[in-house]
CSV table of C-alpha atoms and ligand atoms in Angstrom, one decimal:
chain,number,residue,atom,x,y,z
A,1,UNK,CA,9.0,-22.9,32.2
A,2,UNK,CA,8.7,-23.2,28.4
A,3,UNK,CA,9.9,-25.6,25.8
A,4,UNK,CA,12.1,-24.7,22.9
A,5,UNK,CA,10.1,-23.8,19.8
A,6,UNK,CA,10.6,-24.1,16.0
A,7,UNK,CA,8.5,-23.9,12.9
A,8,UNK,CA,6.1,-26.7,11.9
A,9,UNK,CA,7.2,-26.5,8.2
A,10,UNK,CA,9.6,-24.5,6.0
A,11,UNK,CA,8.6,-21.2,4.6
A,12,UNK,CA,10.0,-19.2,1.7
A,13,UNK,CA,10.3,-15.6,0.7
A,14,UNK,CA,12.2,-13.3,-1.6
A,15,UNK,CA,12.8,-9.6,-2.0
A,16,UNK,CA,15.5,-6.9,-2.4
A,17,UNK,CA,18.3,-6.4,0.0
A,18,UNK,CA,18.1,-2.9,1.4
A,19,UNK,CA,21.8,-2.1,1.0
A,20,UNK,CA,22.8,-4.3,-2.0
A,21,UNK,CA,19.6,-3.9,-4.1
A,22,UNK,CA,19.9,-7.5,-5.0
A,23,UNK,CA,17.1,-10.0,-5.1
A,24,UNK,CA,17.6,-12.6,-2.4
A,25,UNK,CA,15.8,-15.9,-2.0
A,26,UNK,CA,15.3,-17.1,1.6
A,27,UNK,CA,14.1,-20.4,3.0
A,28,UNK,CA,13.4,-20.6,6.8
A,29,UNK,CA,13.3,-24.3,8.0
A,30,UNK,CA,12.6,-26.0,11.3
A,31,UNK,CA,15.8,-26.9,13.2
A,32,UNK,CA,16.4,-29.4,16.0
A,33,UNK,CA,16.7,-28.5,19.7
A,34,UNK,CA,19.8,-26.6,20.8
A,35,UNK,CA,20.5,-25.4,17.2
A,36,UNK,CA,19.7,-21.8,17.8
A,37,UNK,CA,19.3,-19.6,14.8
A,38,UNK,CA,21.8,-20.2,12.1
A,39,UNK,CA,22.3,-18.6,8.7
A,40,UNK,CA,23.4,-20.7,5.7
A,41,UNK,CA,24.7,-19.1,2.5
A,42,UNK,CA,23.6,-21.4,-0.2
A,43,UNK,CA,25.5,-19.3,-2.8
A,44,UNK,CA,28.8,-20.0,-0.8
A,45,UNK,CA,28.7,-23.8,-0.7
A,46,UNK,CA,26.4,-23.8,2.4
A,47,UNK,CA,28.8,-21.8,4.6
A,48,UNK,CA,27.2,-21.2,8.1
A,49,UNK,CA,27.0,-18.4,10.5
A,50,UNK,CA,25.2,-18.7,13.8
A,51,UNK,CA,23.2,-15.6,14.9
A,52,UNK,CA,25.5,-14.7,17.9
A,53,UNK,CA,26.9,-11.4,18.8
A,54,UNK,CA,30.4,-12.7,18.7
A,55,UNK,CA,29.9,-12.9,14.9
A,56,UNK,CA,28.6,-9.3,14.5
A,57,UNK,CA,30.8,-7.1,12.4
A,58,UNK,CA,30.7,-3.9,14.3
A,59,UNK,CA,32.2,-1.6,11.7
A,60,UNK,CA,29.5,-2.7,9.3
A,61,UNK,CA,26.6,-2.6,11.7
A,62,UNK,CA,25.7,1.0,11.6
A,63,UNK,CA,22.5,1.1,9.4
A,64,UNK,CA,21.7,-2.7,10.0
A,65,UNK,CA,23.2,-5.5,11.9
A,66,UNK,CA,25.7,-7.5,10.0
A,67,UNK,CA,27.2,-10.9,10.8
A,68,UNK,CA,30.4,-12.3,9.6
A,69,UNK,CA,33.6,-11.3,7.9
A,70,UNK,CA,34.9,-10.9,4.4
A,71,UNK,CA,32.8,-12.9,1.8
A,72,UNK,CA,30.9,-14.7,4.5
A,73,UNK,CA,28.5,-12.1,5.7
A,74,UNK,CA,24.8,-11.9,6.4
A,75,UNK,CA,23.6,-8.4,6.5
A,76,UNK,CA,20.2,-6.8,7.9
A,77,UNK,CA,19.4,-9.8,10.2
A,78,UNK,CA,17.6,-7.6,12.8
A,79,UNK,CA,14.1,-7.8,11.6
A,80,UNK,CA,14.1,-11.6,11.3
A,81,UNK,CA,15.8,-11.8,14.7
A,82,UNK,CA,13.1,-9.6,16.1
A,83,UNK,CA,10.2,-11.6,14.8
A,84,UNK,CA,12.0,-14.7,16.3
A,85,UNK,CA,12.3,-13.0,19.6
A,86,UNK,CA,8.8,-11.7,19.6
A,87,UNK,CA,7.2,-15.1,18.7
A,88,UNK,CA,9.5,-17.0,21.0
A,89,UNK,CA,11.2,-19.0,18.2
A,90,UNK,CA,14.4,-20.6,19.4
A,91,UNK,CA,15.7,-22.9,16.6
A,92,UNK,CA,15.7,-22.0,12.9
A,93,UNK,CA,17.9,-22.7,9.8
A,94,UNK,CA,17.8,-19.6,7.6
A,95,UNK,CA,19.1,-20.4,4.0
A,96,UNK,CA,19.8,-17.4,1.7
A,97,UNK,CA,21.4,-17.1,-1.7
A,98,UNK,CA,23.1,-13.7,-1.1
A,99,UNK,CA,24.7,-11.5,1.5
A,100,UNK,CA,21.7,-9.9,2.9
A,101,UNK,CA,18.1,-10.6,4.1
A,102,UNK,CA,15.5,-8.8,2.0
A,103,UNK,CA,14.1,-5.6,3.5
A,104,UNK,CA,10.5,-6.6,2.5
A,105,UNK,CA,8.1,-3.9,3.8
A,106,UNK,CA,10.8,-2.5,6.2
A,107,UNK,CA,9.2,-4.1,9.3
A,108,UNK,CA,9.1,-7.6,11.0
A,109,UNK,CA,5.5,-8.2,9.9
A,110,UNK,CA,6.1,-10.2,6.8
A,111,UNK,CA,8.2,-12.7,8.9
A,112,UNK,CA,5.5,-12.9,11.7
A,113,UNK,CA,2.8,-13.7,9.0
A,114,UNK,CA,4.9,-16.4,7.5
A,115,UNK,CA,5.7,-17.9,10.9
A,116,UNK,CA,2.1,-17.9,11.9
A,117,UNK,CA,1.1,-19.6,8.5
A,118,UNK,CA,3.8,-22.3,9.0
A,119,UNK,CA,2.8,-22.9,12.5
A,120,UNK,CA,5.1,-22.9,15.6
A,121,UNK,CA,5.7,-26.1,17.6
A,122,UNK,CA,7.1,-26.8,21.1
A,123,UNK,CA,10.1,-29.2,21.1
A,124,UNK,CA,11.1,-31.6,23.7
A,125,UNK,CA,13.9,-29.7,25.5
A,126,UNK,CA,13.3,-26.8,27.9
A,127,UNK,CA,14.5,-23.4,27.1
A,128,UNK,CA,16.3,-21.3,29.5
A,129,UNK,CA,16.9,-17.6,29.5
A,130,UNK,CA,19.5,-15.0,30.5
A,131,UNK,CA,19.1,-11.9,32.6
A,132,UNK,CA,21.6,-9.6,34.2
A,133,UNK,CA,23.1,-10.4,37.6
A,134,UNK,CA,22.8,-6.8,38.8
A,135,UNK,CA,21.7,-3.3,37.5
A,136,UNK,CA,24.0,-2.5,34.5
A,137,UNK,CA,24.5,0.8,32.9
A,138,UNK,CA,26.4,1.3,29.6
A,139,UNK,CA,26.9,4.5,27.5
A,140,UNK,CA,28.9,5.9,24.6
A,141,UNK,CA,28.5,9.5,24.0
A,142,UNK,CA,24.8,10.5,24.1
A,143,UNK,CA,23.7,6.9,23.8
A,144,UNK,CA,22.7,5.2,27.1
A,145,UNK,CA,21.2,1.9,28.3
A,146,UNK,CA,20.3,0.6,31.7
A,147,UNK,CA,19.1,-3.0,32.6
A,148,UNK,CA,17.7,-4.3,35.7
A,149,UNK,CA,17.3,-8.0,36.4
A,150,UNK,CA,13.9,-9.2,35.7
A,151,UNK,CA,11.9,-12.3,34.9
A,152,UNK,CA,10.2,-10.6,32.0
A,153,UNK,CA,11.3,-8.5,29.0
A,154,UNK,CA,10.4,-4.8,29.1
A,155,UNK,CA,11.9,-1.9,27.0
A,156,UNK,CA,11.5,1.8,27.7
A,157,UNK,CA,12.9,3.4,24.6
A,158,UNK,CA,13.5,7.1,23.8
A,159,UNK,CA,14.7,8.6,20.7
A,160,UNK,CA,15.8,12.2,20.0
A,161,UNK,CA,17.2,13.5,16.7
A,162,UNK,CA,17.8,17.1,17.8
A,163,UNK,CA,14.7,19.1,17.4
A,164,UNK,CA,13.6,17.1,14.4
A,165,UNK,CA,12.2,14.0,16.2
A,166,UNK,CA,11.6,12.9,19.8
A,167,UNK,CA,9.4,9.9,20.7
A,168,UNK,CA,9.3,7.5,23.6
A,169,UNK,CA,7.5,4.3,24.3
A,170,UNK,CA,7.4,1.5,26.9
A,171,UNK,CA,6.9,-2.1,25.7
A,172,UNK,CA,6.4,-5.3,27.7
A,173,UNK,CA,7.0,-8.4,25.6
A,174,UNK,CA,4.2,-10.9,24.9
A,175,UNK,CA,3.7,-12.7,21.6
A,176,UNK,CA,0.4,-10.9,21.2
A,177,UNK,CA,1.7,-7.5,22.0
A,178,UNK,CA,4.7,-7.9,19.7
A,179,UNK,CA,2.5,-8.7,16.8
A,180,UNK,CA,0.0,-5.9,17.5
A,181,UNK,CA,2.2,-3.1,18.7
A,182,UNK,CA,5.8,-3.6,17.2
A,183,UNK,CA,6.0,-6.1,14.2
A,184,UNK,CA,4.4,-3.6,11.8
A,185,UNK,CA,6.5,-0.6,12.5
A,186,UNK,CA,8.7,0.3,9.5
A,187,UNK,CA,12.2,1.5,9.4
A,188,UNK,CA,12.7,5.2,8.8
A,189,UNK,CA,15.2,7.7,7.6
A,190,UNK,CA,15.5,11.4,7.0
A,191,UNK,CA,15.2,12.7,3.4
A,192,UNK,CA,18.3,14.7,4.0
A,193,UNK,CA,20.4,11.5,4.6
A,194,UNK,CA,19.1,9.6,1.7
A,195,UNK,CA,21.3,11.3,-1.0
A,196,UNK,CA,24.3,10.8,1.3
A,197,UNK,CA,23.6,7.2,1.8
A,198,UNK,CA,23.1,6.7,-2.0
A,199,UNK,CA,26.5,8.4,-2.7
A,200,UNK,CA,28.1,5.9,-0.3
A,201,UNK,CA,26.5,3.1,-2.3
A,202,UNK,CA,24.1,2.2,0.4
A,203,UNK,CA,20.3,1.7,0.5
A,204,UNK,CA,20.2,0.6,-3.2
A,205,UNK,CA,17.1,-1.4,-2.4
A,206,UNK,CA,15.4,1.4,-0.4
A,207,UNK,CA,12.1,2.8,-1.6
A,208,UNK,CA,9.0,4.7,-0.3
A,209,UNK,CA,7.3,1.4,0.3
A,210,UNK,CA,9.9,0.0,2.7
A,211,UNK,CA,11.0,3.0,4.8
A,212,UNK,CA,9.1,6.0,6.2
A,213,UNK,CA,11.0,9.1,4.9
A,214,UNK,CA,11.0,12.1,7.1
A,215,UNK,CA,11.2,15.6,5.3
A,216,UNK,CA,11.1,19.1,6.5
A,217,UNK,CA,7.4,18.9,6.9
A,218,UNK,CA,6.9,15.5,8.3
A,219,UNK,CA,6.7,12.0,6.7
A,220,UNK,CA,6.6,12.3,3.0
A,221,UNK,CA,4.9,8.9,2.5
A,222,UNK,CA,2.2,8.8,5.3
A,223,UNK,CA,0.2,6.3,3.3
A,224,UNK,CA,2.6,3.6,4.5
A,225,UNK,CA,2.6,4.7,8.2
A,226,UNK,CA,0.7,2.6,10.7
A,227,UNK,CA,1.4,4.3,14.1
A,228,UNK,CA,2.0,8.0,15.0
A,229,UNK,CA,5.0,6.9,17.1
A,230,UNK,CA,6.1,4.4,14.6
A,231,UNK,CA,9.8,5.5,14.7
A,232,UNK,CA,10.3,4.6,18.3
A,233,UNK,CA,8.3,1.4,17.9
A,234,UNK,CA,10.8,0.4,15.0
A,235,UNK,CA,13.7,1.2,17.4
A,236,UNK,CA,12.2,-1.3,19.9
A,237,UNK,CA,11.8,-3.8,17.0
A,238,UNK,CA,15.4,-3.4,16.1
A,239,UNK,CA,16.5,-3.6,19.8
A,240,UNK,CA,14.5,-6.9,20.3
A,241,UNK,CA,16.2,-8.3,17.2
A,242,UNK,CA,19.7,-7.1,18.3
A,243,UNK,CA,19.5,-8.5,21.8
A,244,UNK,CA,18.4,-11.9,20.4
A,245,UNK,CA,21.9,-12.5,19.2
A,246,UNK,CA,22.6,-14.8,22.2
A,247,UNK,CA,22.2,-18.6,22.3
A,248,UNK,CA,19.2,-18.1,24.5
A,249,UNK,CA,16.7,-15.2,24.8
A,250,UNK,CA,17.7,-12.2,27.1
A,251,UNK,CA,15.1,-10.9,29.6
A,252,UNK,CA,15.2,-7.9,31.8
A,253,UNK,CA,13.9,-4.4,32.4
A,254,UNK,CA,15.7,-2.2,29.8
A,255,UNK,CA,15.8,1.6,29.4
A,256,UNK,CA,17.4,2.8,26.2
A,257,UNK,CA,18.2,6.3,25.1
A,258,UNK,CA,19.2,7.0,21.4
A,259,UNK,CA,20.4,3.5,20.7
A,260,UNK,CA,21.4,2.0,17.3
A,261,UNK,CA,22.5,-1.3,16.0
A,262,UNK,CA,26.2,-0.9,16.7
A,263,UNK,CA,25.5,0.4,20.3
A,264,UNK,CA,22.9,-2.4,20.9
A,265,UNK,CA,25.3,-5.2,19.9
A,266,UNK,CA,28.3,-3.6,21.7
A,267,UNK,CA,26.2,-3.5,24.9
A,268,UNK,CA,25.4,-7.2,24.4
A,269,UNK,CA,29.2,-8.0,24.0
A,270,UNK,CA,29.9,-5.9,27.2
A,271,UNK,CA,27.4,-8.1,29.2
A,272,UNK,CA,29.3,-11.2,28.0
A,273,UNK,CA,32.8,-9.8,28.5
A,274,UNK,CA,32.0,-8.6,32.0
A,275,UNK,CA,30.4,-11.9,32.9
A,276,UNK,CA,27.1,-10.1,33.8
A,277,UNK,CA,24.6,-12.7,32.5
A,278,UNK,CA,22.9,-15.2,34.7
A,279,UNK,CA,20.8,-18.2,33.7
A,280,UNK,CA,17.2,-18.3,34.7
A,281,UNK,CA,14.9,-21.2,34.0
A,282,UNK,CA,11.7,-19.4,32.9
A,283,UNK,CA,10.3,-16.0,32.4
A,284,UNK,CA,7.2,-15.0,34.3
A,285,UNK,CA,4.6,-12.6,32.8
A,286,UNK,CA,4.6,-9.0,34.2
A,287,UNK,CA,1.9,-8.4,36.8
A,288,UNK,CA,-0.7,-6.1,35.6
A,289,UNK,CA,0.2,-3.6,38.4
A,290,UNK,CA,3.9,-3.6,37.4
A,291,UNK,CA,5.3,-0.5,35.8
A,292,UNK,CA,8.4,-0.7,33.6
A,293,UNK,CA,11.5,1.2,34.3
A,294,UNK,CA,11.4,4.7,32.7
A,295,UNK,CA,14.2,6.4,31.1
A,296,UNK,CA,15.5,8.8,33.8
A,297,UNK,CA,17.8,10.9,31.6
A,298,UNK,CA,16.3,14.1,30.1
A,299,UNK,CA,16.3,14.5,26.3
A,300,UNK,CA,19.6,16.1,25.3
B,406,LIG,ZN1,15.2,-1.9,11.6
């Protein structure tokens, strides 16, 4: 079993929102047991949004995960949520003075560094977890996901963008592995899509420092690349953030093919609507001989 966890002290950061291009100030504060992760818009009289999939705005969660409706939105929550999932943080109050979390360096690393600096403490209540009650498959078009009940969290992820880019990776969650293998993976985009996104008024805060940009001859800003298979690692990072939009952490053996934010969160809503989640008291570490589920579908 493990206890619920929060930060020892508040941390602060500021930076540009990826989509709005506005500078946003963020304070992340310790929160009491059973709070979960909540977002507080200080510029909207302290209106509050819990980080739960019921509050995801699916139409606005294509390039990033957006919570809320109308004026009360919090966009691009996934990298902070991923850092919280990866470092087993359960209760946080996240105050921000605008509609979007800053993109920072395009990864979850700045959050993990701040959380480590602040310190993480066990609280007095035990945490429980969700896993699935049976093997579940879910698909939409060429996107596919499968999850098996498990007492630990593993992800086998495969991405395929036609003949432009194919990568796959298996990841088994521990705090150490998250920080070493996943947290630093930056977001990415194709050069050919950048103009289109700009014309749509998106990615105003995007730059070569916070996204790997893939051109015809490969990454055009390799000086910012940490891993050769950084793109699939970032997809795992996003996935870990998106599946943390429950009131407790979700564990299981996942295989994902060509996922994205909207697909990840619709899958999570499906698990709730179909009553497929069961409560377990404690995750157990994967045995060293255990091999995670592989993606059985060939790349299309
Ligand atoms: Zn991302």
